[in-house]
Short mmCIF file of N, CA, C and O in Angstrom, two decimals:
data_model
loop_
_atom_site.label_atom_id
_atom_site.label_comp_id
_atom_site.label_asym_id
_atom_site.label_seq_id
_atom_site.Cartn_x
_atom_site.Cartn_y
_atom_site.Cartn_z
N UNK A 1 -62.94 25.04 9.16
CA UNK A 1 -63.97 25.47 10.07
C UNK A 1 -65.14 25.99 9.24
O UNK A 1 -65.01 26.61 8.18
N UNK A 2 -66.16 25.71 9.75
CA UNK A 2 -67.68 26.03 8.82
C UNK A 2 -68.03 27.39 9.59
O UNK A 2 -68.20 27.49 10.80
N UNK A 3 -68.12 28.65 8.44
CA UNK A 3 -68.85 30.03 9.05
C UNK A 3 -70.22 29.73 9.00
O UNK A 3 -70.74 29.05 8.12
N UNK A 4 -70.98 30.38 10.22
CA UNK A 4 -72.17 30.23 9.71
C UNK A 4 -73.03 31.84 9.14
O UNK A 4 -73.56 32.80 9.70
N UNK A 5 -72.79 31.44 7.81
CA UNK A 5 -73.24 32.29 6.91
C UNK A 5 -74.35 33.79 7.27
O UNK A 5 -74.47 34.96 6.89
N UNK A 6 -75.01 32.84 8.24
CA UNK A 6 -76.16 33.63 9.17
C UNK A 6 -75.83 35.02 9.55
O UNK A 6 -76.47 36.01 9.23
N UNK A 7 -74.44 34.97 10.47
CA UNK A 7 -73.93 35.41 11.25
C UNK A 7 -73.59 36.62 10.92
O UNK A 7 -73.68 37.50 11.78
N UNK A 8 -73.04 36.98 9.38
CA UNK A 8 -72.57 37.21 8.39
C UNK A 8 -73.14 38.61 7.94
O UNK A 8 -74.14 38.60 7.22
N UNK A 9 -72.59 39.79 8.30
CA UNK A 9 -73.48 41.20 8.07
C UNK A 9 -73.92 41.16 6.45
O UNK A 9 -72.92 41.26 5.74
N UNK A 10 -74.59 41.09 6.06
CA UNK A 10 -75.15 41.21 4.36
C UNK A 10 -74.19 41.01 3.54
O UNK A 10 -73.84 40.08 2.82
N UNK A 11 -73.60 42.69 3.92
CA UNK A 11 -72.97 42.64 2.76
C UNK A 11 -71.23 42.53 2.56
O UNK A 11 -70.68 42.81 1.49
N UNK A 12 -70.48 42.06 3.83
CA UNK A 12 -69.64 40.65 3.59
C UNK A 12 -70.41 39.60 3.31
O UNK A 12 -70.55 39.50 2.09
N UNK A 13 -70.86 38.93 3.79
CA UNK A 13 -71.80 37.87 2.50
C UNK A 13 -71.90 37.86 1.63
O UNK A 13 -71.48 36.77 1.27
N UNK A 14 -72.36 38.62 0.46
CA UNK A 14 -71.88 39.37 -0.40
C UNK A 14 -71.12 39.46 -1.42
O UNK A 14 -71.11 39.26 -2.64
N UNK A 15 -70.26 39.94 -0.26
CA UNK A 15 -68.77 40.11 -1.29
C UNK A 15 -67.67 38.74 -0.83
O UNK A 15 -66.51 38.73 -1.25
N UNK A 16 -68.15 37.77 -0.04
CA UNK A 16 -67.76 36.35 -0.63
C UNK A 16 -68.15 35.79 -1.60
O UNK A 16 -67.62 34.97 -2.35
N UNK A 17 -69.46 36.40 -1.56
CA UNK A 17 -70.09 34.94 -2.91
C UNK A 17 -69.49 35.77 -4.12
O UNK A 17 -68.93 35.18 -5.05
N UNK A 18 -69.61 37.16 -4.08
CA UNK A 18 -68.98 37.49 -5.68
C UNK A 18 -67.45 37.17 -5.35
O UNK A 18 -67.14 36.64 -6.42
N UNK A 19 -66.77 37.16 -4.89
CA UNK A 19 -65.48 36.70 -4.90
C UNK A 19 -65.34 35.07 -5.32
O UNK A 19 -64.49 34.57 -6.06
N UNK A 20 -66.41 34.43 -4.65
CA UNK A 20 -66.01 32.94 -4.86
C UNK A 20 -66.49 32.83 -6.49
O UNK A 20 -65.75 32.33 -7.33
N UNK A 21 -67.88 33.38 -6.83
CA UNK A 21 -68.30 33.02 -8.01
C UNK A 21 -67.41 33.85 -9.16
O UNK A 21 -67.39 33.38 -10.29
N UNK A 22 -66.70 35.03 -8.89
CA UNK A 22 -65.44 35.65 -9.97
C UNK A 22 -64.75 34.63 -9.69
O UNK A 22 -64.98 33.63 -10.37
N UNK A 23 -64.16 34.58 -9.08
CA UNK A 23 -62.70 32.67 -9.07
C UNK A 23 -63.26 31.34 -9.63
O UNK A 23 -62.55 30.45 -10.10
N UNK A 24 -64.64 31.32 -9.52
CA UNK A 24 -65.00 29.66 -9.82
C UNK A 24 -64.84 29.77 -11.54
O UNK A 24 -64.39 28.82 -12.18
N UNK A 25 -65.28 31.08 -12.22
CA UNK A 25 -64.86 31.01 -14.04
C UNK A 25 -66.16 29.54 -14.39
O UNK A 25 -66.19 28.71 -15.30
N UNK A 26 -66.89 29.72 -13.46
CA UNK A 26 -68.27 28.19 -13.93
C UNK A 26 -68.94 28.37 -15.28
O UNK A 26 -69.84 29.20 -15.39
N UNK A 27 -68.69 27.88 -15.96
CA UNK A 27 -69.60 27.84 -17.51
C UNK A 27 -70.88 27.73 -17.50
O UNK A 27 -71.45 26.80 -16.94
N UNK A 28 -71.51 28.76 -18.17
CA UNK A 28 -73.34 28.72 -18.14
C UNK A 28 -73.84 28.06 -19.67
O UNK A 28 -74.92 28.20 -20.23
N UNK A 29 -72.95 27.50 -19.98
CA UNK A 29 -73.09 27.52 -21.73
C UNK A 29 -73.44 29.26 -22.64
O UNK A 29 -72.94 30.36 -22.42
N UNK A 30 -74.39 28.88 -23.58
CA UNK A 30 -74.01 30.06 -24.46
C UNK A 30 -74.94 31.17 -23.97
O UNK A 30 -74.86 32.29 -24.46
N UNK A 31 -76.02 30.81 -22.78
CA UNK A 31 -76.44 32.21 -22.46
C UNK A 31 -75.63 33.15 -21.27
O UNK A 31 -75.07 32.64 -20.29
N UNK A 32 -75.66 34.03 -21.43
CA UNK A 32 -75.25 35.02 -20.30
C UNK A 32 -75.40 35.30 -18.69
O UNK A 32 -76.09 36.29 -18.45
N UNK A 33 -75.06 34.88 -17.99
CA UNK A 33 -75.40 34.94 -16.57
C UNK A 33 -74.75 36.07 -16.11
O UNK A 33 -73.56 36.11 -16.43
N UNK A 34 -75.28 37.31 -15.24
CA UNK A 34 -75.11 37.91 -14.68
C UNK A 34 -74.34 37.45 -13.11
O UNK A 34 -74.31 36.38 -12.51
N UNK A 35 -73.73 38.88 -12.81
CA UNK A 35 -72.71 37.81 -11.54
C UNK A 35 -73.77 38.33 -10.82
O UNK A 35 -73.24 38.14 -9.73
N UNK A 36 -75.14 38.96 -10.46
CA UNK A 36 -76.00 39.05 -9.43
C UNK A 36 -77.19 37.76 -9.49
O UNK A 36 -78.01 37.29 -8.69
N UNK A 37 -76.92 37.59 -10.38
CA UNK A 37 -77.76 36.19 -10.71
C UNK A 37 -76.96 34.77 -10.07
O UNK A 37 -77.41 33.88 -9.34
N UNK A 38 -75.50 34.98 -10.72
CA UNK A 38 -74.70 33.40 -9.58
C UNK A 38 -74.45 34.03 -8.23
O UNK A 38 -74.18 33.12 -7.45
N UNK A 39 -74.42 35.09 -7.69
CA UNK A 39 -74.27 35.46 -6.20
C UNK A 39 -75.97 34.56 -5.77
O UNK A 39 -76.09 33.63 -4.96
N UNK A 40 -76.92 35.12 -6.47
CA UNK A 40 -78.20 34.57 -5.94
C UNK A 40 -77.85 33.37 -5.98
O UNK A 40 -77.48 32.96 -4.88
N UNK A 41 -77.78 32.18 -7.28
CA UNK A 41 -77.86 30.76 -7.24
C UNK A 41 -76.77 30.22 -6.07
O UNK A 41 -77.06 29.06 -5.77
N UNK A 42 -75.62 30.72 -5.33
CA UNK A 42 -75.15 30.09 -4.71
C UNK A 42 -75.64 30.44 -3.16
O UNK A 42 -75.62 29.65 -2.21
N UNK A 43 -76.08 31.81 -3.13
CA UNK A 43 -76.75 32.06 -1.58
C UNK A 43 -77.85 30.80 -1.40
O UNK A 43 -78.10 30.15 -0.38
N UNK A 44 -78.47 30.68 -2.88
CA UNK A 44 -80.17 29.50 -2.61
C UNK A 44 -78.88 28.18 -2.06
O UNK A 44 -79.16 27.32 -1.22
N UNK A 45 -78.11 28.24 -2.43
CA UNK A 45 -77.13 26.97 -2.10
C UNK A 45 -77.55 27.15 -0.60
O UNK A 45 -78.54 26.61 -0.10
N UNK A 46 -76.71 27.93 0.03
CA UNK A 46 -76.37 28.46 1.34
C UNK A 46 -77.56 28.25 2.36
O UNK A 46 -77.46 27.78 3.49
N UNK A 47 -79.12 28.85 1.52
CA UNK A 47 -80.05 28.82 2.44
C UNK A 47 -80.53 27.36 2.31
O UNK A 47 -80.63 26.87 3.44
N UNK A 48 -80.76 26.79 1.66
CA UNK A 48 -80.94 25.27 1.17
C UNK A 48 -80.45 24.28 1.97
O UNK A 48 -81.04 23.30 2.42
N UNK A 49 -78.92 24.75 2.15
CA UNK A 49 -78.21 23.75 2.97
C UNK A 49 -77.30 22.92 1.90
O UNK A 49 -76.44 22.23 2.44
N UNK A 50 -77.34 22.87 0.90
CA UNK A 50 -76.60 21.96 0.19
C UNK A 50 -75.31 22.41 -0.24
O UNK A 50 -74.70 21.91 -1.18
N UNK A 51 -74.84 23.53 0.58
CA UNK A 51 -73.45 24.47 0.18
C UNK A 51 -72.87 24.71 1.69
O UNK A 51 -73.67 24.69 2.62
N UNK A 52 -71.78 24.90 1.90
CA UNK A 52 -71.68 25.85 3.51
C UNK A 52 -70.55 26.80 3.30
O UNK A 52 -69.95 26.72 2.22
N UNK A 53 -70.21 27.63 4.13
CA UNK A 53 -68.92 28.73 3.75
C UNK A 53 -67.97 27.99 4.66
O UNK A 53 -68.30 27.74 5.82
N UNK A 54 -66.76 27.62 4.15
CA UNK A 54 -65.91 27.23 5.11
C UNK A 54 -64.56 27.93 5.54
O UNK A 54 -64.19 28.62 4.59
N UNK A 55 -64.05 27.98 6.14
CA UNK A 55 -62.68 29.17 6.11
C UNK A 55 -61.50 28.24 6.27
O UNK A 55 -61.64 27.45 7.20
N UNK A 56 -60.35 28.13 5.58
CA UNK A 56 -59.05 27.38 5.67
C UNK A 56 -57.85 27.97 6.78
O UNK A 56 -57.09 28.80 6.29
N UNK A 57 -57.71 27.74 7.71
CA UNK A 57 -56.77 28.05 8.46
C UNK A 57 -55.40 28.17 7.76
O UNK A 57 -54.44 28.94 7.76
N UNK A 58 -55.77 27.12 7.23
CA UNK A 58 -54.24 27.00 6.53
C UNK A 58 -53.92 27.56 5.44
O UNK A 58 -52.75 27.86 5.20
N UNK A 59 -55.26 27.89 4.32
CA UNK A 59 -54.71 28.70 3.54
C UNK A 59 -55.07 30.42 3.90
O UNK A 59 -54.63 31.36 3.24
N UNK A 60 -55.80 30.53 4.89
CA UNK A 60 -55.89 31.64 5.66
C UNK A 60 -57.52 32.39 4.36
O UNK A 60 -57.71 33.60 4.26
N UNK A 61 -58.08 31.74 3.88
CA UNK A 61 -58.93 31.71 2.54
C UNK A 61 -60.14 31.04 3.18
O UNK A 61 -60.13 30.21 4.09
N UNK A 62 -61.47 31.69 2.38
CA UNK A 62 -62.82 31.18 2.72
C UNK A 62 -63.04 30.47 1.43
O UNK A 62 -62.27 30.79 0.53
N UNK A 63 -64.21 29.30 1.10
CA UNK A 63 -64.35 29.17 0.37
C UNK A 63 -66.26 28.36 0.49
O UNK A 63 -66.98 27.83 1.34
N UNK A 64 -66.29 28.69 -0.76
CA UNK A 64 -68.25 27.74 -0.47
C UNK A 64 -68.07 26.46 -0.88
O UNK A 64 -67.01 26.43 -1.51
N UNK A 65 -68.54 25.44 -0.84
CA UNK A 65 -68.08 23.92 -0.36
C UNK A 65 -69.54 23.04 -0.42
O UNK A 65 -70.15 22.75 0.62
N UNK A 66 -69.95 22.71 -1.57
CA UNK A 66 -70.76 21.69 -1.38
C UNK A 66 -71.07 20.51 -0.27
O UNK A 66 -70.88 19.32 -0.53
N UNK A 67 -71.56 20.96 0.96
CA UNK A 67 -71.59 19.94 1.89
C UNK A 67 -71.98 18.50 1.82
O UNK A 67 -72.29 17.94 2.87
N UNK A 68 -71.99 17.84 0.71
CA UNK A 68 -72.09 16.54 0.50
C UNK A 68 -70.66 16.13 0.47
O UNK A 68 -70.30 14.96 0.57
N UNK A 69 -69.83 17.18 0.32
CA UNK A 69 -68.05 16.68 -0.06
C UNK A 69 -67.50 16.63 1.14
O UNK A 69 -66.35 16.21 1.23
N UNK A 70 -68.43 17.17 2.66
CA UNK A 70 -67.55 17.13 3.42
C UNK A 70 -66.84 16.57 4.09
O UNK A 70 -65.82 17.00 4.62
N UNK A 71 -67.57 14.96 4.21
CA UNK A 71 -67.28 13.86 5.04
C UNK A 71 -65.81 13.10 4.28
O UNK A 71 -65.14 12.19 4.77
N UNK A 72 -65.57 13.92 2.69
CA UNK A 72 -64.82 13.41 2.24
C UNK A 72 -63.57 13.53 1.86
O UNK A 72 -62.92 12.98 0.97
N UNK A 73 -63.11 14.93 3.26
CA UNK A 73 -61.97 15.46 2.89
C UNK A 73 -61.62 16.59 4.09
O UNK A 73 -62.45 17.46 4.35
N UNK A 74 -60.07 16.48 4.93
CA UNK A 74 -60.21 17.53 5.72
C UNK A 74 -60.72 19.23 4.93
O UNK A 74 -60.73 19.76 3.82
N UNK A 75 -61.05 19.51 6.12
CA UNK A 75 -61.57 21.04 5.91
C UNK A 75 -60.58 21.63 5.23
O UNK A 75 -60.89 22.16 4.16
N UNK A 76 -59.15 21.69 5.68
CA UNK A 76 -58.47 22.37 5.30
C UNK A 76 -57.92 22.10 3.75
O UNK A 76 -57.17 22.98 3.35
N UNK A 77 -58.15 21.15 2.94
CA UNK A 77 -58.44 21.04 1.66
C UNK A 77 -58.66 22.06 1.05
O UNK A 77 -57.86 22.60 0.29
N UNK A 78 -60.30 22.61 1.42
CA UNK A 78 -60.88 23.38 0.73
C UNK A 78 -60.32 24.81 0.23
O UNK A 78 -61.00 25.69 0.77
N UNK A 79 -59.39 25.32 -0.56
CA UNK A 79 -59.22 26.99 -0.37
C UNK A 79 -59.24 27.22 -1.69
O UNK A 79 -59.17 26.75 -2.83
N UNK A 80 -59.42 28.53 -0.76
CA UNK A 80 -60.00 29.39 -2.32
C UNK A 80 -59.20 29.94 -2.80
O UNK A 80 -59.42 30.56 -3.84
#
């Protein structure tokens, strides 16, 4: 199921994206990225449209989800 992020009081918003971006471990190469800096790059996801928050029933887990992947896999795939 797709949250809509909108909906979303701040700051749970928030504290998904630092949760998803602490679990993703994404490599910046050798400079330093701050985790308030990938909370920002994945919210621009979010407002952009090219990301969505989705929630897994099944793994009972939210996760952010490049919406170009979606047509290509049940929802419930996705967990975080």
């Amino acid at each position: 199921m797709i949250i809509p992020w909108q909906e979303l009081d701040p700051d749970t918003l928030n504290n998904l994206l630092e949760h998803f971006v602490l679990q993703e471990g994404t490599e910046y190469g050798e400079q330093d990225v701050s985790l308030a800096d990938k909370v920002d790059e994945v919210r621009q996801q979010l407002l952009q449209g090219s990301a969505v928050l989705v929630y897994s029933e099944l793994h009972e887990s939210v996760n952010v989800v490049p919406k170009a992947t979606l047509s290509s896999a049940p929802l419930d795939d996705y967990q975080g």
